[in-house]
Short mmCIF file of C-alpha atoms in Angstrom, two decimals:
data_model
loop_
_atom_site.label_atom_id
_atom_site.label_comp_id
_atom_site.label_asym_id
_atom_site.label_seq_id
_atom_site.Cartn_x
_atom_site.Cartn_y
_atom_site.Cartn_z
CA HIS A 27 17.16 17.04 -20.87
CA THR A 28 13.92 16.31 -19.03
CA HIS A 29 14.02 16.57 -15.23
CA LEU A 30 11.31 14.62 -13.45
CA GLY A 31 12.08 15.29 -9.82
CA ASP A 32 10.52 13.10 -7.18
CA GLY A 33 7.53 14.53 -5.32
CA PHE A 34 8.20 12.11 -2.47
CA HIS A 35 10.80 14.46 -1.02
CA ASP A 36 8.95 17.68 -1.84
CA ALA A 37 7.49 19.26 1.28
CA ARG A 38 4.95 21.11 -0.83
CA HIS A 39 3.40 17.88 -2.03
CA ILE A 40 3.31 16.37 1.43
CA ALA A 41 1.83 19.51 2.98
CA ALA A 42 -0.78 19.68 0.27
CA GLY A 43 -1.69 16.07 0.88
CA ILE A 44 -1.25 15.21 -2.78
CA ASP A 45 -1.79 11.53 -3.39
CA ASP A 46 -2.17 9.24 -6.33
CA SER A 47 -5.89 8.65 -6.16
CA SER A 48 -5.73 6.20 -9.03
CA THR A 49 -3.33 3.88 -7.22
CA PHE A 50 -6.06 1.56 -6.02
CA GLY A 51 -9.55 0.80 -7.18
CA PHE A 52 -11.26 -0.84 -4.28
CA PHE A 53 -14.82 -0.11 -5.30
CA ILE A 54 -16.99 -1.83 -2.74
CA LYS A 55 -20.14 -1.80 -4.80
CA GLN A 56 -22.27 -3.79 -2.42
CA ASP A 57 -24.68 -2.16 -0.02
CA ARG A 58 -22.94 -1.22 3.22
CA ALA A 59 -25.61 -3.00 5.21
CA VAL A 60 -24.71 -6.18 3.36
CA LEU A 61 -21.00 -5.53 3.77
CA LEU A 62 -21.44 -5.15 7.52
CA LYS A 63 -23.86 -8.00 7.95
CA SER A 64 -21.31 -9.96 9.96
CA ARG A 65 -21.45 -7.38 12.72
CA ASP A 66 -24.54 -8.83 14.42
CA ARG A 67 -23.08 -12.29 14.25
CA HIS A 68 -19.90 -11.17 16.02
CA TYR A 69 -21.50 -8.83 18.54
CA GLY A 70 -24.12 -11.34 19.75
CA ASN A 71 -22.51 -12.98 22.78
CA ALA A 72 -19.10 -11.42 22.33
CA LYS A 73 -16.84 -10.53 25.19
CA ILE A 74 -14.82 -7.35 24.73
CA CYS A 75 -11.28 -7.39 26.09
CA HIS A 76 -9.71 -3.97 26.47
CA GLY A 77 -11.55 -2.88 23.35
CA ALA A 78 -9.19 -4.99 21.28
CA SER A 79 -11.64 -7.09 19.32
CA PHE A 80 -14.63 -9.37 19.57
CA SER A 81 -14.31 -13.02 20.47
CA ARG A 82 -15.62 -15.72 22.76
CA GLY A 83 -12.76 -15.36 25.16
CA CYS A 84 -9.62 -13.45 26.10
CA LYS A 85 -6.15 -14.75 26.60
CA THR A 86 -2.64 -13.42 27.06
CA VAL A 87 -0.60 -14.34 24.03
CA GLN A 88 2.83 -13.63 22.67
CA GLN A 89 2.35 -11.58 19.52
CA SER A 90 4.19 -12.72 16.45
CA ASP A 91 7.29 -10.57 15.97
CA ARG A 92 6.99 -10.75 12.18
CA TYR A 93 5.87 -7.13 12.20
CA GLY A 94 7.96 -6.07 15.17
CA LEU A 95 5.14 -6.20 17.71
CA GLY A 96 7.48 -7.67 20.30
CA VAL A 97 5.98 -7.78 23.79
CA LYS A 98 3.15 -9.80 25.32
CA ARG A 99 -0.19 -8.14 24.97
CA LYS A 100 -3.61 -9.07 26.24
CA VAL A 101 -5.73 -9.29 23.14
CA ALA A 102 -8.95 -10.91 22.17
CA LEU A 103 -8.39 -14.01 20.07
CA LEU A 104 -10.49 -14.44 16.97
CA SER A 105 -12.06 -17.87 16.76
CA MET A 106 -10.52 -18.75 13.42
CA THR A 107 -12.70 -21.77 12.76
CA THR A 108 -16.12 -20.49 13.83
CA GLU A 109 -16.10 -16.69 13.76
CA PHE A 110 -14.00 -15.12 11.00
CA THR A 111 -14.05 -17.37 7.96
CA THR A 112 -14.18 -15.05 4.92
CA PRO A 113 -12.50 -11.88 3.62
CA ARG A 114 -15.84 -10.14 4.27
CA ASP A 115 -15.50 -10.89 7.98
CA PHE A 116 -11.95 -9.56 8.10
CA LEU A 117 -12.85 -6.49 6.03
CA ARG A 118 -15.61 -5.53 8.46
CA TYR A 119 -13.33 -6.23 11.42
CA ALA A 120 -10.42 -4.23 10.01
CA VAL A 121 -12.60 -1.23 9.14
CA SER A 122 -14.01 -1.21 12.69
CA ARG A 123 -10.59 -1.53 14.30
CA PHE A 124 -8.88 1.03 12.06
CA THR A 125 -11.68 3.52 12.64
CA ALA A 126 -11.56 3.03 16.41
CA ALA A 127 -7.77 3.45 16.35
CA LYS A 128 -8.11 6.69 14.33
CA LEU A 129 -5.51 5.60 11.80
CA VAL A 130 -4.48 8.06 9.11
CA HIS A 131 -4.74 6.95 5.48
CA GLY A 132 -2.85 8.57 2.62
CA HIS A 133 0.03 6.33 1.62
CA GLY A 134 -1.46 4.72 -1.45
CA THR A 135 -5.03 4.56 -0.16
CA THR A 136 -7.30 7.39 0.88
CA SER A 137 -9.95 5.70 3.02
CA VAL A 138 -10.25 3.11 5.75
CA VAL A 139 -12.18 0.69 3.49
CA ASP A 140 -9.58 0.95 0.72
CA GLU A 141 -6.71 0.32 3.12
CA ALA A 142 -8.42 -2.64 4.76
CA ALA A 143 -9.10 -4.12 1.33
CA PHE A 144 -5.51 -3.53 0.24
CA LEU A 145 -4.12 -5.28 3.31
CA ILE A 146 -6.43 -8.25 2.87
CA LEU A 147 -5.88 -8.70 -0.85
CA GLU A 148 -2.10 -8.34 -0.70
CA THR A 149 -1.82 -10.68 2.28
CA LEU A 150 -3.85 -13.29 0.40
CA HIS A 151 -1.83 -12.72 -2.81
CA LEU A 152 -4.91 -11.67 -4.75
CA PRO A 153 -5.32 -8.92 -7.39
CA VAL A 154 -5.72 -5.60 -5.60
CA ASP A 155 -8.11 -3.91 -8.01
CA ASN A 156 -11.37 -5.40 -6.71
CA ILE A 157 -12.15 -7.26 -3.50
CA ASN A 158 -15.76 -8.11 -4.40
CA PRO A 159 -15.14 -11.47 -6.14
CA TRP A 160 -13.35 -12.76 -3.04
CA LEU A 161 -15.56 -11.46 -0.22
CA ASP A 162 -17.21 -14.79 0.55
CA ALA A 163 -14.32 -17.12 -0.24
CA LYS A 164 -13.50 -19.57 2.56
CA LEU A 165 -10.14 -18.91 4.16
CA LEU A 166 -7.60 -21.49 5.26
CA PRO A 167 -6.47 -21.40 8.93
CA GLU A 168 -3.03 -20.03 7.99
CA GLU A 169 -4.67 -17.28 5.91
CA ARG A 170 -6.84 -16.24 8.85
CA LYS A 171 -3.77 -16.11 11.06
CA ALA A 172 -1.89 -13.98 8.53
CA LEU A 173 -4.80 -11.52 8.23
CA SER A 174 -5.23 -11.29 11.99
CA ASP A 175 -1.51 -10.61 12.44
CA ILE A 176 -1.24 -7.86 9.84
CA ILE A 177 -4.41 -6.08 10.96
CA GLU A 178 -3.10 -6.07 14.53
CA ALA A 179 0.31 -4.89 13.30
CA ARG A 180 -1.25 -1.95 11.42
CA ILE A 181 -2.96 -0.81 14.61
CA THR A 182 -0.15 -1.52 17.06
CA THR A 183 2.77 -0.14 15.06
CA ARG A 184 0.77 2.52 13.18
CA LYS A 185 3.13 1.95 10.26
CA PRO A 186 1.70 2.60 6.78
CA ALA A 187 0.36 -0.53 5.14
CA ALA A 188 2.97 -0.21 2.39
CA TYR A 189 5.78 -0.61 4.92
CA LEU A 190 4.15 -3.63 6.55
CA LEU A 191 3.63 -5.30 3.17
CA LYS A 192 6.87 -4.02 1.62
CA LYS A 193 4.81 -3.10 -1.40
CA THR A 194 2.81 -0.29 -2.96
CA TYR A 195 1.33 0.55 -6.34
CA MET A 196 1.56 3.62 -8.53
CA HIS A 197 -0.86 3.71 -11.45
CA GLY A 198 -1.25 -0.03 -11.20
CA VAL A 199 2.49 -0.72 -11.24
CA PRO A 200 3.85 -2.54 -8.15
CA PHE A 201 6.92 -1.28 -6.30
CA TYR A 202 8.97 -2.53 -3.39
CA VAL A 203 9.17 -0.04 -0.50
CA ASP A 204 10.43 -0.06 3.05
CA GLU A 205 11.28 2.55 5.66
CA ARG A 206 14.41 3.63 3.82
CA VAL A 207 12.22 5.56 1.36
CA ILE A 208 9.03 7.59 1.49
CA VAL A 209 5.93 5.80 0.22
CA PRO A 210 5.44 7.03 -3.39
CA ARG A 211 2.90 9.78 -4.01
CA SER A 212 3.55 12.29 -6.76
CA TYR A 213 1.54 14.29 -9.26
CA ILE A 214 4.38 13.72 -11.73
CA GLY A 215 3.11 10.18 -12.11
CA GLU A 216 -0.14 11.67 -13.42
CA PHE A 217 1.81 13.62 -16.04
CA LEU A 218 3.66 10.51 -17.14
CA VAL A 219 0.52 8.42 -17.48
CA ASN A 220 -1.89 11.03 -18.83
CA GLY A 221 0.58 13.26 -20.64
CA MET A 222 1.62 16.87 -20.06
CA LEU A 223 -0.99 18.94 -21.81
CA ASP A 224 -1.39 22.64 -22.51
CA PRO A 225 -4.70 24.46 -21.78
CA GLU A 226 -5.99 23.41 -25.22
CA GLY A 227 -5.32 19.75 -24.48
CA GLU A 228 -2.32 19.51 -26.79
CA SER A 229 0.68 17.48 -25.64
CA LEU A 230 3.64 19.56 -24.45
CA VAL A 231 6.08 16.69 -24.79
CA GLU A 232 6.23 14.15 -27.60
CA ALA A 233 7.79 10.84 -26.60
CA ASP A 234 10.03 10.63 -29.65
CA THR A 235 11.60 14.02 -28.87
CA VAL A 236 12.84 13.01 -25.39
CA SER A 237 16.40 11.69 -25.48
CA SER A 238 17.39 11.88 -21.81
CA ILE A 239 15.59 11.98 -18.45
CA LEU A 240 16.84 12.79 -14.95
CA ASP A 241 14.83 11.58 -11.96
CA LEU A 242 16.24 13.75 -9.17
CA CYS A 243 15.73 12.47 -5.60
CA THR A 244 14.55 9.18 -7.01
CA GLY A 245 13.67 7.48 -3.72
CA SER A 246 12.28 4.06 -4.64
CA GLY A 247 12.92 4.72 -8.32
CA CYS A 248 9.24 4.52 -9.24
CA LEU A 249 9.12 7.66 -11.40
CA ALA A 250 12.17 6.61 -13.38
CA ILE A 251 10.56 3.22 -13.94
CA LEU A 252 7.25 4.76 -15.01
CA ALA A 253 9.13 7.12 -17.33
CA SER A 254 10.84 4.17 -18.99
CA ASN A 255 7.41 2.82 -19.98
CA PHE A 256 6.45 6.02 -21.78
CA TYR A 257 9.87 7.11 -23.11
CA PRO A 258 11.47 3.78 -24.07
CA ASP A 259 14.18 5.38 -26.23
CA ALA A 260 15.37 7.89 -23.62
CA ALA A 261 18.51 7.45 -21.54
CA ILE A 262 17.35 7.63 -17.90
CA ASP A 263 19.47 8.60 -14.89
CA ALA A 264 18.10 8.44 -11.34
CA THR A 265 19.89 10.07 -8.42
CA ASP A 266 19.50 10.29 -4.66
CA LEU A 267 21.62 11.58 -1.80
CA SER A 268 20.69 8.54 0.29
CA GLN A 269 22.52 5.29 -0.41
CA ASP A 270 19.66 3.49 1.34
CA ALA A 271 17.23 4.93 -1.20
CA ILE A 272 19.52 3.88 -4.05
CA ASP A 273 19.54 0.34 -2.65
CA VAL A 274 15.72 0.28 -2.65
CA ALA A 275 15.60 1.71 -6.17
CA ARG A 276 17.97 -1.03 -7.31
CA ILE A 277 15.57 -3.67 -5.95
CA ASN A 278 12.81 -2.16 -8.07
CA LEU A 279 15.00 -1.99 -11.17
CA GLN A 280 15.77 -5.67 -10.72
CA GLN A 281 12.11 -6.57 -10.25
CA HIS A 282 11.16 -4.65 -13.41
CA ASP A 283 14.18 -5.86 -15.39
CA LEU A 284 15.37 -2.32 -16.07
CA GLU A 285 18.94 -2.40 -14.75
CA ALA A 286 20.32 -1.98 -18.26
CA HIS A 287 17.99 0.89 -19.11
CA ILE A 288 18.12 3.08 -15.97
CA THR A 289 21.39 4.23 -14.36
CA LEU A 290 21.44 4.91 -10.62
CA HIS A 291 23.71 7.55 -9.03
CA GLN A 292 24.29 8.31 -5.37
CA GLY A 293 25.06 11.98 -4.94
CA ASP A 294 23.98 15.51 -3.99
CA LEU A 295 21.50 16.98 -6.47
CA PHE A 296 23.19 17.39 -9.88
CA ALA A 297 26.69 16.57 -8.58
#
């Protein structure tokens, strides 16, 4: 019986800052000077309002409550038709704002540029592996509004991007997440994808020898789902003490069409 265990709930993993560095591949290959070329254009005659952003004017607006921002805030409005027109503009803006806000990155991304790219690409429903092909695409007004809202929400709420988007990736596989579970990050995912090897590089576990798997403290169910890809003939059980976590895991089983292959249990450890 193979026991995976979920590193999400393991204090050792969290304290060690272990993350899945292969989750995203936002390789911004262009020269940083080119990437930031929009800065001069936006700083020229800009008026700064409470350090919020750069625009031609300030105005009190009611923030969209889509991300739970709630109250009226005085913010600088981006001129959607003349100032920020491309993903490049919003990438530069987000990196500047996130850096100024001293946001912490480590829930799927490990740097400010990666997180800004992730937010932009997911909001625009684009592949998240490479932002470069889309940097100079022209954005529609509703797309600019959506990007402005989520960037502001990341700063104002300080919630991880995965919670704002209700989505994260583990080794390229998408998963639904919300605040009922911890954002996935586990070295066990590395073992599943790359194999468990001995010091000589020989595999410690052969797929055809595994008949049953237990994912203990399954959280979002991501490890059980990954395991099903590599051990298709194994019977997989996933357990969690939290019924909320089980409900999230069930969403992921439905999205990956694995309800018949993985059995969920709500309970205390092995009980």
